[in-house]
CSV table of C-alpha atoms and ligand atoms in Angstrom, one decimal:
chain,number,residue,atom,x,y,z
V,1,MET,CA,-8.4,39.3,-70.4
V,2,VAL,CA,-9.7,36.4,-72.2
V,3,LYS,CA,-13.7,36.3,-73.2
V,4,ASN,CA,-16.1,33.7,-70.9
V,5,LEU,CA,-13.6,32.7,-68.4
V,6,GLU,CA,-14.9,35.1,-65.4
V,7,HIS,CA,-14.7,31.9,-63.3
V,8,PHE,CA,-10.5,31.1,-64.1
V,9,ASP,CA,-10.6,35.5,-63.6
V,10,LYS,CA,-11.9,35.6,-60.1
V,11,LEU,CA,-9.8,32.3,-59.2
V,12,VAL,CA,-7.1,34.7,-60.4
V,13,GLU,CA,-8.3,37.8,-58.5
V,14,ALA,CA,-8.3,35.7,-55.3
V,15,PHE,CA,-5.4,34.3,-55.5
V,16,GLY,CA,-3.6,37.4,-56.3
V,17,LYS,CA,-5.5,39.3,-52.8
V,18,ILE,CA,-2.8,36.4,-51.0
V,19,PRO,CA,0.1,38.5,-49.7
V,20,GLY,CA,3.3,38.1,-51.9
V,21,VAL,CA,1.6,36.5,-54.7
V,22,GLY,CA,1.6,38.5,-57.9
V,23,LYS,CA,-0.4,38.3,-61.1
V,24,LYS,CA,2.1,35.9,-62.8
V,25,SER,CA,1.8,33.3,-59.6
V,26,ALA,CA,-1.8,34.0,-59.6
V,27,ILE,CA,-2.2,33.1,-62.9
V,28,LYS,CA,0.1,29.8,-62.6
V,29,TYR,CA,-1.3,28.8,-59.8
V,30,ALA,CA,-5.1,29.2,-61.1
V,31,TYR,CA,-4.2,27.0,-64.2
V,32,TYR,CA,-2.5,24.4,-62.0
V,33,ILE,CA,-5.2,23.4,-59.8
V,34,THR,CA,-8.0,23.7,-62.3
V,35,LEU,CA,-6.7,22.1,-65.4
V,36,GLN,CA,-3.3,20.8,-64.8
V,37,ASP,CA,-4.5,18.6,-61.8
V,38,PRO,CA,-7.4,19.4,-61.3
V,39,PHE,CA,-8.1,16.4,-58.8
V,40,PHE,CA,-5.4,18.2,-56.2
V,41,GLY,CA,-7.1,21.4,-56.5
V,42,LEU,CA,-10.7,19.4,-55.2
V,43,ASN,CA,-8.1,18.2,-52.5
V,44,LEU,CA,-7.3,21.6,-51.8
V,45,ALA,CA,-10.3,23.5,-51.7
V,46,HIS,CA,-11.4,20.5,-49.6
V,47,THR,CA,-8.2,20.6,-47.6
V,48,ILE,CA,-8.5,24.6,-47.3
V,49,GLU,CA,-12.5,24.7,-45.9
V,50,ASN,CA,-11.7,22.0,-43.3
V,51,SER,CA,-8.9,24.3,-41.8
V,52,ILE,CA,-11.3,27.4,-42.1
V,53,HIS,CA,-14.0,25.1,-39.7
V,54,SER,CA,-11.1,23.6,-37.3
V,55,LEU,CA,-8.7,26.0,-36.4
V,56,LYS,CA,-9.2,28.5,-33.5
V,57,HIS,CA,-7.3,29.9,-31.0
V,58,CYS,CA,-6.4,28.5,-27.8
V,59,THR,CA,-7.7,30.6,-25.4
V,60,ILE,CA,-4.6,30.4,-22.9
V,61,CYS,CA,-1.7,31.6,-25.2
V,62,GLY,CA,-3.6,32.4,-28.2
V,63,GLY,CA,-2.0,30.0,-30.5
V,64,ILE,CA,-3.6,28.3,-33.3
V,65,SER,CA,-5.8,25.2,-32.2
V,66,GLN,CA,-7.9,22.4,-33.3
V,67,ASN,CA,-9.4,22.5,-29.7
V,68,GLU,CA,-10.2,25.1,-27.0
V,69,ILE,CA,-6.4,24.6,-25.3
V,70,CYS,CA,-3.5,24.1,-27.8
V,71,ASP,CA,-1.1,21.4,-27.9
V,72,ILE,CA,1.9,23.6,-26.4
V,73,CYS,CA,-0.6,24.8,-23.3
V,74,VAL,CA,-1.6,21.3,-22.4
V,75,ASP,CA,1.8,19.7,-22.9
V,76,THR,CA,3.2,18.7,-19.6
V,77,HIS,CA,6.8,18.0,-20.7
V,78,ARG,CA,7.4,21.9,-21.4
V,79,ASN,CA,8.8,24.0,-19.8
V,80,ASN,CA,6.3,26.3,-18.1
V,81,SER,CA,8.5,28.4,-16.5
V,82,MET,CA,9.4,30.2,-19.5
V,83,ILE,CA,7.0,32.4,-21.7
V,84,CYS,CA,7.9,33.5,-25.1
V,85,VAL,CA,5.6,36.5,-26.1
V,86,VAL,CA,5.2,37.0,-29.7
V,87,GLU,CA,2.6,38.9,-32.0
V,88,SER,CA,1.3,36.8,-34.0
V,89,PRO,CA,0.2,33.3,-33.6
V,90,LYS,CA,2.5,32.4,-37.1
V,91,ASP,CA,5.5,33.3,-35.0
V,92,ILE,CA,5.0,30.5,-32.9
V,93,LEU,CA,4.9,28.0,-36.1
V,94,THR,CA,8.0,30.0,-36.9
V,95,ILE,CA,10.2,29.5,-33.7
V,96,GLU,CA,9.0,25.4,-33.0
V,97,ASP,CA,10.3,24.5,-36.6
V,98,SER,CA,13.4,26.5,-35.4
V,99,ASN,CA,13.2,23.6,-32.0
V,100,SER,CA,14.9,26.0,-30.3
V,101,PHE,CA,12.3,26.8,-27.8
V,102,ASP,CA,10.7,24.5,-25.3
V,103,GLY,CA,8.5,27.1,-23.4
V,104,LEU,CA,5.0,28.2,-23.4
V,105,TYR,CA,3.8,31.4,-25.9
V,106,PHE,CA,1.8,34.2,-25.8
V,107,VAL,CA,0.4,35.9,-28.4
V,108,PHE,CA,0.0,39.5,-27.8
V,109,ASN,CA,-2.7,41.4,-29.9
V,110,ASP,CA,-5.8,43.0,-30.1
V,111,ILE,CA,-7.7,39.6,-29.1
V,112,ASN,CA,-5.1,38.9,-26.3
V,113,SER,CA,-4.7,41.3,-24.0
V,114,VAL,CA,-2.0,41.7,-20.8
V,115,SER,CA,-4.9,40.9,-18.2
V,116,ASN,CA,-5.2,37.0,-20.6
V,117,LEU,CA,-1.3,37.5,-20.3
V,118,LYS,CA,-1.1,38.0,-16.2
V,119,ASP,CA,-3.5,34.7,-16.3
V,120,MET,CA,-1.2,32.8,-18.1
V,121,ILE,CA,2.2,33.1,-15.6
V,122,LEU,CA,0.0,32.5,-12.9
V,123,LYS,CA,-1.8,29.5,-14.2
V,124,PHE,CA,1.6,28.2,-15.1
V,125,ASP,CA,3.6,30.0,-12.2
V,126,ALA,CA,6.7,30.9,-14.7
V,127,LYS,CA,9.8,32.9,-14.0
V,128,GLU,CA,10.5,34.5,-17.2
V,129,LEU,CA,9.1,35.8,-20.0
V,130,ILE,CA,10.8,36.3,-23.2
V,131,PHE,CA,9.9,39.1,-26.0
V,132,ALA,CA,10.4,38.0,-29.5
V,133,PHE,CA,9.2,41.0,-30.8
V,134,SER,CA,10.6,41.9,-34.5
V,135,PRO,CA,12.5,45.3,-33.5
V,136,SER,CA,10.6,48.2,-34.1
V,137,ILE,CA,9.7,51.5,-32.2
V,138,ASN,CA,6.6,50.1,-31.6
V,139,SER,CA,7.2,46.8,-30.3
V,140,ASP,CA,9.8,48.5,-27.5
V,141,GLY,CA,6.4,50.3,-26.8
V,142,VAL,CA,4.4,47.0,-26.3
V,143,MET,CA,7.4,45.7,-24.0
V,144,LEU,CA,7.4,48.1,-21.7
V,145,TYR,CA,3.8,48.5,-21.7
V,146,ILE,CA,3.6,45.2,-20.5
V,147,GLU,CA,6.5,44.7,-17.9
V,148,ASP,CA,4.8,48.3,-16.5
V,149,GLN,CA,1.1,46.0,-16.1
V,150,LEU,CA,3.2,43.0,-14.7
V,151,LYS,CA,5.9,44.8,-12.4
V,152,ASP,CA,4.0,43.8,-9.1
V,153,LEU,CA,4.9,39.9,-10.3
V,154,GLU,CA,8.1,37.8,-9.4
V,155,ILE,CA,8.7,37.5,-13.1
V,156,ASN,CA,12.4,37.8,-15.0
V,157,PHE,CA,11.8,40.3,-18.3
V,158,THR,CA,14.3,39.0,-21.4
V,159,LYS,CA,14.2,40.2,-25.1
V,160,ILE,CA,15.8,37.8,-27.8
V,161,ALA,CA,18.8,39.0,-28.8
V,162,GLN,CA,19.6,41.7,-31.8
V,163,GLY,CA,20.5,40.1,-35.1
V,164,ILE,CA,16.8,39.9,-36.2
V,165,PRO,CA,16.8,43.3,-38.5
V,166,THR,CA,14.4,45.5,-37.8
V,167,GLY,CA,11.2,45.6,-39.9
V,168,VAL,CA,11.3,42.3,-40.8
V,169,SER,CA,8.7,40.2,-39.0
V,170,LEU,CA,10.5,36.6,-37.6
V,171,GLU,CA,8.8,34.4,-40.4
V,172,ASN,CA,11.3,35.7,-42.5
V,173,VAL,CA,14.5,35.4,-40.3
V,174,ASP,CA,16.3,32.6,-41.2
V,175,MET,CA,16.8,29.8,-38.8
V,176,LEU,CA,19.8,30.1,-37.4
V,177,SER,CA,19.7,33.9,-37.0
V,178,LEU,CA,16.6,33.0,-34.6
V,179,THR,CA,18.2,30.2,-32.7
V,180,LYS,CA,21.0,32.1,-32.3
V,181,ALA,CA,18.2,35.3,-31.4
V,182,ILE,CA,16.3,32.8,-28.8
V,183,LYS,CA,19.4,31.8,-27.1
V,184,ASP,CA,21.5,34.3,-26.6
V,185,ARG,CA,18.8,36.6,-24.9
V,186,LYS,CA,19.3,39.9,-22.5
V,187,GLU,CA,17.6,40.5,-19.2
V,188,ILE,CA,16.1,43.8,-19.9
H,201,ZN,ZN1,-2.3,27.4,-26.1
């Protein structure tokens, strides 16, 4: 390391902590935002700060939102009869990008439990629960658990079609495969 560049080194180190960013890229980013385009760098810092302060989890679905309730949950034009259960709020962004689904979402994770999901189903009078988990033994277990917990409700359970490779998260699946997987969903 070059001497007396502690701030720069810290920045490189910070970028290196971002998943998927290696040392070379970290140096490239740090150089770009400090020396190549410092105005952009300051703007980026400001944007990051604003995002962190303004974003929260929707109290209904657990998705990313600027308000207590997200734009999807308040949108009366969406199909309330279908709720797509995903593993991460990021998956909502991915599926929305694919334009293949116009129902609602629910993020199932440690924060958002099955009782919240039950509340949501009853609130919207949903008729179909679509599991959009990336395939793994663990996700099969979670699906069975949720189904069992909700067996008293009048709701159909489906899951997105195979074709999504095992262990690959939704954000890394191409749009065409994702659209097809949602369209070809199967009863479970
Ligand atoms: Zn929501």
